[in-house]
mmCIF file of C-alpha atoms and ligand atoms in Angstrom:
data_model
loop_
_atom_site.group_PDB
_atom_site.id
_atom_site.type_symbol
_atom_site.label_atom_id
_atom_site.label_comp_id
_atom_site.label_asym_id
_atom_site.label_seq_id
_atom_site.Cartn_x
_atom_site.Cartn_y
_atom_site.Cartn_z
ATOM 1 C CA HIS A 3 0.064 -0.073 -0.011
ATOM 2 C CA ALA A 4 2.916 2.425 -0.068
ATOM 3 C CA LYS A 5 4.492 3.794 -3.241
ATOM 4 C CA ALA A 6 8.192 4.204 -4.101
ATOM 5 C CA SER A 7 9.204 7.541 -5.198
ATOM 6 C CA GLY A 8 13.218 7.688 -5.167
ATOM 7 C CA LYS A 9 15.130 5.430 -3.121
ATOM 8 C CA ASN A 10 14.258 5.824 0.103
ATOM 9 C CA THR A 11 11.028 7.935 0.342
ATOM 10 C CA TYR A 12 7.729 6.235 0.533
ATOM 11 C CA HIS A 13 4.626 8.058 0.472
ATOM 12 C CA ALA A 14 1.357 6.414 2.065
ATOM 13 C CA PHE A 15 -0.825 5.643 -0.498
ATOM 14 C CA THR A 16 -3.970 7.395 1.258
ATOM 15 C CA PRO A 17 -7.658 7.178 -0.061
ATOM 16 C CA GLU A 18 -7.138 10.903 -1.565
ATOM 17 C CA LEU A 19 -4.294 9.869 -3.450
ATOM 18 C CA ALA A 20 -6.179 6.457 -4.687
ATOM 19 C CA HIS A 21 -8.848 8.576 -5.771
ATOM 20 C CA THR A 22 -6.551 10.975 -7.630
ATOM 21 C CA VAL A 23 -4.778 8.069 -9.305
ATOM 22 C CA HIS A 24 -8.198 6.438 -10.535
ATOM 23 C CA VAL A 25 -9.578 9.864 -11.525
ATOM 24 C CA ARG A 26 -6.287 10.247 -13.550
ATOM 25 C CA GLU A 27 -6.581 6.941 -15.062
ATOM 26 C CA HIS A 28 -10.195 7.153 -16.304
ATOM 27 C CA MET A 29 -9.285 10.701 -17.524
ATOM 28 C CA SER A 30 -6.377 9.278 -19.637
ATOM 29 C CA ARG A 31 -8.485 6.555 -20.951
ATOM 30 C CA GLU A 32 -11.289 8.992 -22.169
ATOM 31 C CA LEU A 33 -8.744 11.477 -23.363
ATOM 32 C CA HIS A 34 -7.139 8.654 -25.678
ATOM 33 C CA PHE A 35 -10.218 8.742 -27.711
ATOM 34 C CA ALA A 36 -11.179 12.828 -27.382
ATOM 35 C CA ILE A 37 -9.671 13.731 -30.623
ATOM 36 C CA ASP A 38 -11.427 10.810 -32.896
ATOM 37 C CA ARG A 39 -14.626 11.277 -30.903
ATOM 38 C CA ASN A 40 -14.526 15.064 -31.823
ATOM 39 C CA GLU A 41 -14.623 16.086 -28.066
ATOM 40 C CA LEU A 42 -12.078 18.621 -28.490
ATOM 41 C CA SER A 43 -12.780 22.098 -29.692
ATOM 42 C CA ILE A 44 -10.839 25.807 -29.210
ATOM 43 C CA ALA A 45 -11.979 28.841 -27.608
ATOM 44 C CA TYR A 46 -10.354 32.054 -28.979
ATOM 45 C CA GLN A 47 -9.943 34.886 -26.117
ATOM 46 C CA PRO A 48 -9.229 38.363 -27.779
ATOM 47 C CA GLN A 49 -6.205 40.595 -26.514
ATOM 48 C CA PHE A 50 -6.666 44.246 -26.931
ATOM 49 C CA GLN A 51 -4.181 46.958 -27.264
ATOM 50 C CA GLY A 52 -6.188 50.271 -26.461
ATOM 51 C CA GLN A 53 -9.359 49.792 -28.738
ATOM 52 C CA GLN A 54 -7.800 47.586 -30.964
ATOM 53 C CA LEU A 55 -7.848 43.771 -31.010
ATOM 54 C CA ILE A 56 -4.367 42.546 -31.863
ATOM 55 C CA GLY A 57 -4.757 38.891 -31.285
ATOM 56 C CA VAL A 58 -6.514 35.900 -29.928
ATOM 57 C CA GLU A 59 -5.086 33.368 -27.513
ATOM 58 C CA ALA A 60 -6.392 29.539 -28.668
ATOM 59 C CA LEU A 61 -7.574 27.609 -25.442
ATOM 60 C CA VAL A 62 -8.467 23.902 -25.747
ATOM 61 C CA ARG A 63 -11.739 22.845 -24.520
ATOM 62 C CA TRP A 64 -12.710 19.168 -23.772
ATOM 63 C CA HIS A 65 -16.282 18.178 -23.556
ATOM 64 C CA SER A 66 -15.972 14.387 -22.774
ATOM 65 C CA ALA A 67 -19.163 12.452 -23.314
ATOM 66 C CA VAL A 68 -18.374 10.331 -20.028
ATOM 67 C CA LEU A 69 -16.780 13.104 -17.905
ATOM 68 C CA GLY A 70 -18.663 16.136 -19.202
ATOM 69 C CA ASP A 71 -16.524 19.218 -19.293
ATOM 70 C CA VAL A 72 -12.849 19.049 -18.007
ATOM 71 C CA PRO A 73 -10.840 21.954 -17.816
ATOM 72 C CA PRO A 74 -7.270 22.137 -19.364
ATOM 73 C CA ASN A 75 -5.657 22.643 -16.022
ATOM 74 C CA GLN A 76 -6.916 19.262 -15.259
ATOM 75 C CA PHE A 77 -6.502 17.218 -18.336
ATOM 76 C CA ILE A 78 -3.163 18.953 -19.989
ATOM 77 C CA GLY A 79 -1.079 17.365 -17.014
ATOM 78 C CA VAL A 80 -2.450 14.137 -17.662
ATOM 79 C CA ALA A 81 -1.627 14.388 -21.476
ATOM 80 C CA GLU A 82 1.545 15.222 -20.928
ATOM 81 C CA ASP A 83 2.266 12.242 -18.768
ATOM 82 C CA THR A 84 0.827 9.787 -21.074
ATOM 83 C CA GLY A 85 2.562 11.505 -24.168
ATOM 84 C CA LEU A 86 -0.987 12.354 -25.463
ATOM 85 C CA ILE A 87 0.263 15.758 -25.672
ATOM 86 C CA PHE A 88 1.718 15.298 -28.818
ATOM 87 C CA ALA A 89 -1.276 14.333 -30.575
ATOM 88 C CA ILE A 90 -3.469 16.819 -28.872
ATOM 89 C CA GLY A 91 -0.820 19.772 -29.252
ATOM 90 C CA GLU A 92 -0.834 19.186 -33.117
ATOM 91 C CA TRP A 93 -4.420 18.870 -33.464
ATOM 92 C CA VAL A 94 -4.798 22.441 -31.558
ATOM 93 C CA LEU A 95 -2.094 23.782 -33.499
ATOM 94 C CA GLU A 96 -3.649 22.474 -36.792
ATOM 95 C CA GLN A 97 -6.999 23.908 -35.906
ATOM 96 C CA ALA A 98 -5.445 27.227 -34.592
ATOM 97 C CA CYS A 99 -3.365 27.551 -38.139
ATOM 98 C CA ARG A 100 -6.612 26.900 -39.977
ATOM 99 C CA GLN A 101 -8.612 29.513 -38.386
ATOM 100 C CA ALA A 102 -6.210 32.299 -38.476
ATOM 101 C CA ALA A 103 -5.609 31.365 -42.250
ATOM 102 C CA ASN A 104 -9.349 31.754 -42.792
ATOM 103 C CA TRP A 105 -9.582 34.914 -40.906
ATOM 104 C CA ASN A 106 -6.526 36.230 -43.008
ATOM 105 C CA ALA A 107 -8.104 35.191 -46.151
ATOM 106 C CA ALA A 108 -11.479 36.806 -45.445
ATOM 107 C CA GLY A 109 -9.415 40.229 -44.960
ATOM 108 C CA GLN A 110 -9.172 39.820 -41.019
ATOM 109 C CA PRO A 111 -5.700 39.096 -40.337
ATOM 110 C CA VAL A 112 -5.468 38.527 -36.471
ATOM 111 C CA ARG A 113 -2.649 36.770 -34.616
ATOM 112 C CA VAL A 114 -3.494 33.612 -32.972
ATOM 113 C CA ALA A 115 -1.533 32.260 -29.750
ATOM 114 C CA VAL A 116 -0.932 28.809 -29.071
ATOM 115 C CA ASN A 117 -0.077 27.353 -26.023
ATOM 116 C CA ILE A 118 2.735 24.766 -26.033
ATOM 117 C CA SER A 119 3.711 22.532 -23.377
ATOM 118 C CA PRO A 120 7.227 21.417 -22.258
ATOM 119 C CA ARG A 121 7.311 17.967 -23.869
ATOM 120 C CA GLN A 122 6.132 19.326 -27.377
ATOM 121 C CA PHE A 123 8.601 22.174 -27.331
ATOM 122 C CA ALA A 124 11.401 19.761 -26.044
ATOM 123 C CA HIS A 125 10.677 17.571 -29.131
ATOM 124 C CA GLN A 126 13.397 17.606 -31.676
ATOM 125 C CA ASN A 127 11.022 18.084 -34.608
ATOM 126 C CA PHE A 128 9.060 20.720 -33.046
ATOM 127 C CA VAL A 129 10.342 23.621 -35.337
ATOM 128 C CA ALA A 130 9.932 21.585 -38.237
ATOM 129 C CA LEU A 131 6.133 20.892 -37.320
ATOM 130 C CA ILE A 132 5.542 24.569 -36.766
ATOM 131 C CA ALA A 133 6.967 25.522 -40.387
ATOM 132 C CA SER A 134 5.306 22.750 -41.981
ATOM 133 C CA ALA A 135 1.929 24.312 -40.620
ATOM 134 C CA LEU A 136 2.732 27.499 -41.731
ATOM 135 C CA THR A 137 3.232 26.202 -45.302
ATOM 136 C CA ARG A 138 0.190 23.737 -45.360
ATOM 137 C CA HIS A 139 -2.075 26.321 -44.266
ATOM 138 C CA ARG A 140 -0.340 29.239 -46.300
ATOM 139 C CA LEU A 141 -0.489 31.084 -42.951
ATOM 140 C CA PRO A 142 1.981 34.278 -42.758
ATOM 141 C CA ALA A 143 4.346 33.297 -39.937
ATOM 142 C CA SER A 144 3.617 36.762 -38.305
ATOM 143 C CA LEU A 145 0.005 35.692 -37.694
ATOM 144 C CA LEU A 146 1.356 32.912 -35.181
ATOM 145 C CA GLU A 147 2.559 33.388 -31.606
ATOM 146 C CA LEU A 148 3.773 30.442 -29.496
ATOM 147 C CA GLU A 149 2.914 30.770 -25.971
ATOM 148 C CA LEU A 150 5.497 28.997 -23.563
ATOM 149 C CA THR A 151 5.828 28.682 -19.669
ATOM 150 C CA GLU A 152 9.019 29.267 -17.808
ATOM 151 C CA ARG A 153 8.825 25.545 -16.438
ATOM 152 C CA LEU A 154 9.726 24.356 -20.112
ATOM 153 C CA VAL A 155 13.028 26.855 -20.255
ATOM 154 C CA VAL A 156 14.133 26.015 -16.812
ATOM 155 C CA GLU A 157 15.573 22.606 -17.625
ATOM 156 C CA ASP A 158 17.690 23.394 -20.605
ATOM 157 C CA LEU A 159 18.172 27.446 -21.148
ATOM 158 C CA GLN A 160 20.797 27.065 -23.917
ATOM 159 C CA ARG A 161 18.724 24.632 -26.025
ATOM 160 C CA ALA A 162 15.554 26.696 -25.257
ATOM 161 C CA ALA A 163 17.357 29.843 -26.533
ATOM 162 C CA VAL A 164 18.437 27.917 -29.898
ATOM 163 C CA THR A 165 15.008 26.580 -30.508
ATOM 164 C CA ILE A 166 13.223 30.145 -29.949
ATOM 165 C CA THR A 167 15.859 31.361 -32.289
ATOM 166 C CA HIS A 168 14.844 29.284 -35.023
ATOM 167 C CA LEU A 169 11.199 29.980 -34.252
ATOM 168 C CA GLN A 170 11.795 33.823 -34.614
ATOM 169 C CA GLN A 171 13.966 33.084 -37.936
ATOM 170 C CA LEU A 172 10.612 31.738 -39.423
ATOM 171 C CA GLY A 173 8.766 34.769 -38.363
ATOM 172 C CA VAL A 174 6.940 33.258 -35.437
ATOM 173 C CA ARG A 175 6.602 35.335 -32.212
ATOM 174 C CA VAL A 176 7.102 33.616 -29.045
ATOM 175 C CA SER A 177 6.006 34.884 -25.553
ATOM 176 C CA LEU A 178 6.502 33.745 -22.242
ATOM 177 C CA ASP A 179 3.386 32.816 -20.442
ATOM 178 C CA ASP A 180 2.629 33.085 -16.695
ATOM 179 C CA PHE A 181 5.636 35.164 -16.028
ATOM 180 C CA GLY A 182 6.637 35.837 -12.707
ATOM 181 C CA GLY A 183 4.844 32.546 -11.497
ATOM 182 C CA GLY A 184 7.326 30.157 -11.175
ATOM 183 C CA GLN A 185 10.993 30.007 -11.138
ATOM 184 C CA SER A 186 11.261 32.962 -13.471
ATOM 185 C CA SER A 187 14.893 34.405 -13.648
ATOM 186 C CA LEU A 188 15.831 37.904 -15.193
ATOM 187 C CA SER A 189 18.590 35.411 -17.058
ATOM 188 C CA PHE A 190 15.339 34.094 -19.094
ATOM 189 C CA LEU A 191 15.142 37.557 -20.351
ATOM 190 C CA MET A 192 18.211 38.328 -21.421
ATOM 191 C CA LEU A 193 18.932 34.727 -23.059
ATOM 192 C CA LEU A 194 15.696 34.169 -24.741
ATOM 193 C CA PRO A 195 14.814 36.246 -27.831
ATOM 194 C CA VAL A 196 11.037 36.429 -27.113
ATOM 195 C CA SER A 197 8.835 39.174 -27.975
ATOM 196 C CA ALA A 198 6.125 39.327 -25.062
ATOM 197 C CA LEU A 199 5.494 38.584 -21.692
ATOM 198 C CA LYS A 200 2.410 37.646 -20.102
ATOM 199 C CA ILE A 201 1.847 38.763 -16.448
ATOM 200 C CA ASP A 202 0.073 36.013 -14.432
ATOM 201 C CA ARG A 203 -3.249 36.761 -13.202
ATOM 202 C CA ASN A 204 -2.183 36.619 -9.498
ATOM 203 C CA PHE A 205 0.111 39.786 -10.256
ATOM 204 C CA VAL A 206 -2.770 41.879 -11.373
ATOM 205 C CA ILE A 207 -4.916 40.777 -8.293
ATOM 206 C CA ASN A 208 -1.819 41.652 -5.933
ATOM 207 C CA ALA A 209 -1.284 44.764 -7.624
ATOM 208 C CA GLU A 210 -4.917 46.055 -6.472
ATOM 209 C CA GLN A 211 -4.506 44.990 -2.878
ATOM 210 C CA SER A 212 -0.753 46.273 -2.292
ATOM 211 C CA ALA A 213 1.588 48.761 -3.032
ATOM 212 C CA ALA A 214 4.456 46.333 -3.252
ATOM 213 C CA GLY A 215 2.278 44.276 -5.732
ATOM 214 C CA GLN A 216 2.255 47.510 -8.112
ATOM 215 C CA ARG A 217 5.960 48.067 -7.835
ATOM 216 C CA VAL A 218 6.777 44.573 -8.810
ATOM 217 C CA ILE A 219 4.419 44.966 -12.042
ATOM 218 C CA GLN A 220 6.041 48.137 -12.812
ATOM 219 C CA ALA A 221 9.367 46.718 -12.181
ATOM 220 C CA ILE A 222 8.750 43.853 -14.668
ATOM 221 C CA THR A 223 7.600 46.251 -17.475
ATOM 222 C CA THR A 224 10.468 48.661 -17.091
ATOM 223 C CA ILE A 225 12.664 45.634 -17.603
ATOM 224 C CA ALA A 226 10.662 44.114 -20.438
ATOM 225 C CA HIS A 227 10.496 47.479 -22.327
ATOM 226 C CA ALA A 228 14.212 48.068 -21.831
ATOM 227 C CA LEU A 229 14.638 44.771 -23.817
ATOM 228 C CA GLY A 230 11.957 45.506 -26.425
ATOM 229 C CA LEU A 231 9.246 43.505 -24.892
ATOM 230 C CA ARG A 232 5.518 43.759 -25.119
ATOM 231 C CA VAL A 233 3.763 43.106 -21.872
ATOM 232 C CA VAL A 234 0.707 41.397 -21.736
ATOM 233 C CA ALA A 235 -1.541 41.594 -18.675
ATOM 234 C CA GLU A 236 -3.907 38.237 -18.049
ATOM 235 C CA GLY A 237 -7.078 37.601 -16.281
ATOM 236 C CA VAL A 238 -8.407 41.430 -16.129
ATOM 237 C CA GLU A 239 -11.819 41.175 -15.016
ATOM 238 C CA THR A 240 -12.630 44.787 -13.949
ATOM 239 C CA ALA A 241 -11.996 48.447 -15.432
ATOM 240 C CA ALA A 242 -10.400 49.233 -12.455
ATOM 241 C CA GLN A 243 -7.786 46.580 -12.810
ATOM 242 C CA ARG A 244 -7.333 47.471 -16.569
ATOM 243 C CA ALA A 245 -6.702 51.059 -15.805
ATOM 244 C CA LEU A 246 -4.190 49.945 -12.898
ATOM 245 C CA VAL A 247 -2.079 47.550 -14.925
ATOM 246 C CA GLU A 248 -2.286 49.910 -17.932
ATOM 247 C CA SER A 249 -0.804 52.792 -15.763
ATOM 248 C CA LEU A 250 1.813 50.339 -14.572
ATOM 249 C CA GLY A 251 3.064 49.801 -18.324
ATOM 250 C CA CYS A 252 1.007 46.947 -19.809
ATOM 251 C CA GLU A 253 0.093 47.667 -22.956
ATOM 252 C CA VAL A 254 -1.729 44.550 -24.021
ATOM 253 C CA ILE A 255 -4.983 43.366 -22.134
ATOM 254 C CA GLN A 256 -6.695 39.946 -21.750
ATOM 255 C CA GLY A 257 -9.329 39.056 -19.648
ATOM 256 C CA TYR A 258 -12.960 38.387 -19.170
ATOM 257 C CA LEU A 259 -13.675 42.421 -18.902
ATOM 258 C CA LEU A 260 -13.066 42.374 -22.675
ATOM 259 C CA GLY A 261 -13.882 39.059 -23.674
ATOM 260 C CA ARG A 262 -14.357 35.541 -22.567
ATOM 261 C CA PRO A 263 -12.792 32.841 -24.399
ATOM 262 C CA MET A 264 -15.229 32.122 -27.248
ATOM 263 C CA SER A 265 -16.058 30.148 -30.377
ATOM 264 C CA ALA A 266 -14.508 31.136 -33.397
ATOM 265 C CA ALA A 267 -18.256 31.904 -34.813
ATOM 266 C CA ASP A 268 -18.829 34.143 -31.875
ATOM 267 C CA LEU A 269 -15.560 36.124 -32.426
ATOM 268 C CA GLN A 270 -17.382 37.895 -35.334
ATOM 269 C CA LEU A 271 -14.567 40.308 -36.832
ATOM 270 C CA PRO A 272 -14.151 43.183 -36.573
ATOM 271 C CA PHE A 273 -14.568 42.378 -32.921
ATOM 272 C CA SER A 274 -16.284 45.081 -30.740
ATOM 273 C CA PRO A 275 -15.461 44.380 -27.041
ATOM 274 C CA ARG A 276 -17.699 44.906 -24.421
ATOM 275 C CA ILE A 277 -16.299 47.783 -23.002
ATOM 276 C CA PRO A 278 -17.804 49.372 -19.668
ATOM 277 C CA PRO A 279 -19.626 52.557 -20.525
ATOM 278 C CA ALA A 280 -17.027 55.022 -18.853
ATOM 279 C CA LEU A 281 -14.467 53.743 -21.535
ATOM 280 C CA HIS A 282 -16.684 54.034 -24.493
ATOM 281 C CA ASN A 283 -15.820 56.341 -27.230
ATOM 282 C CA VAL A 284 -18.487 58.406 -28.604
ATOM 283 C CA GLY A 285 -19.991 56.661 -31.755
ATOM 284 C CA SER A 286 -18.243 53.453 -30.924
ATOM 285 C CA GLY A 287 -21.432 51.849 -29.834
ATOM 286 C CA ASP A 288 -23.779 49.326 -31.201
ATOM 287 C CA GLU A 289 -23.125 49.897 -34.629
ATOM 288 C CA GLY A 290 -19.855 48.331 -34.265
ATOM 289 C CA ARG A 291 -20.564 45.209 -35.774
HETATM 290 P P1 C2E B 323 -3.222 30.165 -19.774
HETATM 291 O O1 C2E B 323 -2.292 29.901 -21.081
HETATM 292 O O2 C2E B 323 -2.130 31.180 -18.972
HETATM 293 O O3 C2E B 323 -4.494 30.970 -20.230
HETATM 294 C C1 C2E B 323 -5.029 31.701 -19.560
HETATM 295 C C2 C2E B 323 -5.981 31.341 -18.676
HETATM 296 O O4 C2E B 323 -6.911 32.155 -17.884
HETATM 297 C C3 C2E B 323 -7.250 30.313 -19.606
HETATM 298 O O5 C2E B 323 -7.773 29.522 -18.515
HETATM 299 C C4 C2E B 323 -8.392 31.651 -19.310
HETATM 300 O O6 C2E B 323 -9.729 30.947 -19.924
HETATM 301 C C5 C2E B 323 -8.202 32.563 -18.029
HETATM 302 N N1 C2E B 323 -9.081 33.622 -18.213
HETATM 303 C C6 C2E B 323 -8.624 34.439 -18.976
HETATM 304 N N2 C2E B 323 -9.139 35.586 -18.769
HETATM 305 C C7 C2E B 323 -9.682 35.315 -17.417
HETATM 306 C C8 C2E B 323 -10.397 36.268 -16.391
HETATM 307 O O7 C2E B 323 -10.286 37.473 -16.517
HETATM 308 N N3 C2E B 323 -10.583 35.693 -15.054
HETATM 309 C C9 C2E B 323 -10.012 34.628 -14.960
HETATM 310 N N4 C2E B 323 -10.389 33.975 -13.537
HETATM 311 N N5 C2E B 323 -9.542 33.486 -15.931
HETATM 312 C C10 C2E B 323 -9.157 34.058 -16.898
HETATM 313 P P2 C2E B 323 -8.148 28.042 -19.442
HETATM 314 O O8 C2E B 323 -8.513 28.275 -20.629
HETATM 315 O O9 C2E B 323 -8.960 27.221 -18.271
HETATM 316 O O10 C2E B 323 -6.680 27.198 -19.495
HETATM 317 C C11 C2E B 323 -5.977 27.128 -18.334
HETATM 318 C C12 C2E B 323 -4.566 26.624 -18.751
HETATM 319 O O11 C2E B 323 -4.723 25.416 -19.653
HETATM 320 C C13 C2E B 323 -3.902 27.808 -19.779
HETATM 321 O O12 C2E B 323 -3.473 28.870 -18.998
HETATM 322 C C14 C2E B 323 -2.876 26.803 -20.555
HETATM 323 O O13 C2E B 323 -1.880 26.939 -19.505
HETATM 324 C C15 C2E B 323 -3.337 25.655 -20.483
HETATM 325 N N6 C2E B 323 -3.994 25.262 -22.034
HETATM 326 C C16 C2E B 323 -5.074 25.701 -22.342
HETATM 327 N N7 C2E B 323 -4.982 25.440 -23.750
HETATM 328 C C17 C2E B 323 -4.122 24.555 -24.012
HETATM 329 C C18 C2E B 323 -3.401 24.096 -25.266
HETATM 330 O O14 C2E B 323 -3.920 24.034 -26.435
HETATM 331 N N8 C2E B 323 -2.064 23.623 -25.046
HETATM 332 C C19 C2E B 323 -1.456 23.694 -23.890
HETATM 333 N N9 C2E B 323 -0.224 22.904 -23.555
HETATM 334 N N10 C2E B 323 -2.095 24.064 -22.652
HETATM 335 C C20 C2E B 323 -3.248 24.846 -22.895
HETATM 336 MG MG1 MG B 324 -1.379 31.041 -22.459
HETATM 337 MG MG1 MG B 325 -0.984 32.593 -18.563
HETATM 338 MG MG1 MG B 326 -2.083 30.392 -16.316
#
C-alpha cells in the first residue's frame, strides 16, 4: 500500500491519492479517444491594445461524453504524463492555424497565440512541425504566436534559446506565459529572444491589493520594455484592474472584462469588445458590428 518514489522515500497511498490516481487513469483512458470522437474544440480569447484587437489566444476545450467538461488545467497534465500531448498539441496547432488562415483569407488578419507544453517544445521535430503547419495553411508566420511557460525553459536554457531563435527566424512570435509565477529569472529575459511577457493573473490581483504588488509589475514592465518586449496582463476582470495595469506599463490586456474565450463563430470580426460605458468612445457603440 506504499508507493516508492525515489530510493528511500515512501508516500502513504492514502484514499485521496487512490482517488486521484483513479481519476487520472479514467481521464487518460477517455482522453485517448477525445480527438477521434470529436470531443475537443478551441475557444479564442481576444487580446486588446487600447481599443484595438491585436490577437487571440487559442485555448483547448474538452467536452467528454463520459466525464463532461474537463478544464485544461486538469487534462493537459495528464496528456503530458501519458504522451497524448503530442497528438493533442498537433491537433490544437492545426485548428488554430486553419482558423487564422481563414480569418486572414477573409481580410481580417488576427494573430493567434497557441500554448505549447514543455514536452512538445522539447521534441526534436518541433520547429519543423511549426514550419510545416505554416506552409500547409499558407499562414504568414507573423500571424502565429507561441506561448511558452517558464517551466519549459528552466530545464535547458541554452537549448530553449536555440529553438526560440529558430522560431523567430521563421517569423513566428514567441511569448513567455505566466511570467513571474514560477522559477522565473531575469536571465531568461536576457537569453531568450521572446517578443512578449504575459503577466500572471495573480500579479494583477496582488497589484490591486498592495503597493508592493504594483511596484513589482512596474519593475517587470520597465525591464521588459528596456529589452524591447511587449507586456500582456492576463485575467483582467474589471475596468479598475485594467486602468491600474495600464498605468503600470502593461500595453496589452486580456481578460473577461474585454472578452471571454469563445468559439471562432462567436468572435465575429471586426470584434467589438464589451467595453464598460466609462471607456466608450463616442460613436463606437452598437453599430460596431
Ligand atoms: P493560460 O495559457 O495562462 O491561459 C489563460 C487562462 O486564464 C485560461 O484558462 C483563460 O480562460 C483564463 N482567463 C482569461 N481571462 C480570465 C479572467 O479575466 N479571469 C479568470 N479567472 N480567468 C481568465 P483555461 O482556458 O482554463 O486554460 C488554463 C491553462 O491551460 C492555460 O493557461 C494553459 O496553460 C493551459 N492550456 C489551455 N489550452 C492549452 C493548449 O491548447 N495546449 C496547452 N499545452 N496548454 C493549454
Ligand atoms: Mg497562455
Ligand atoms: Mg497565462
Ligand atoms: Mg495560467
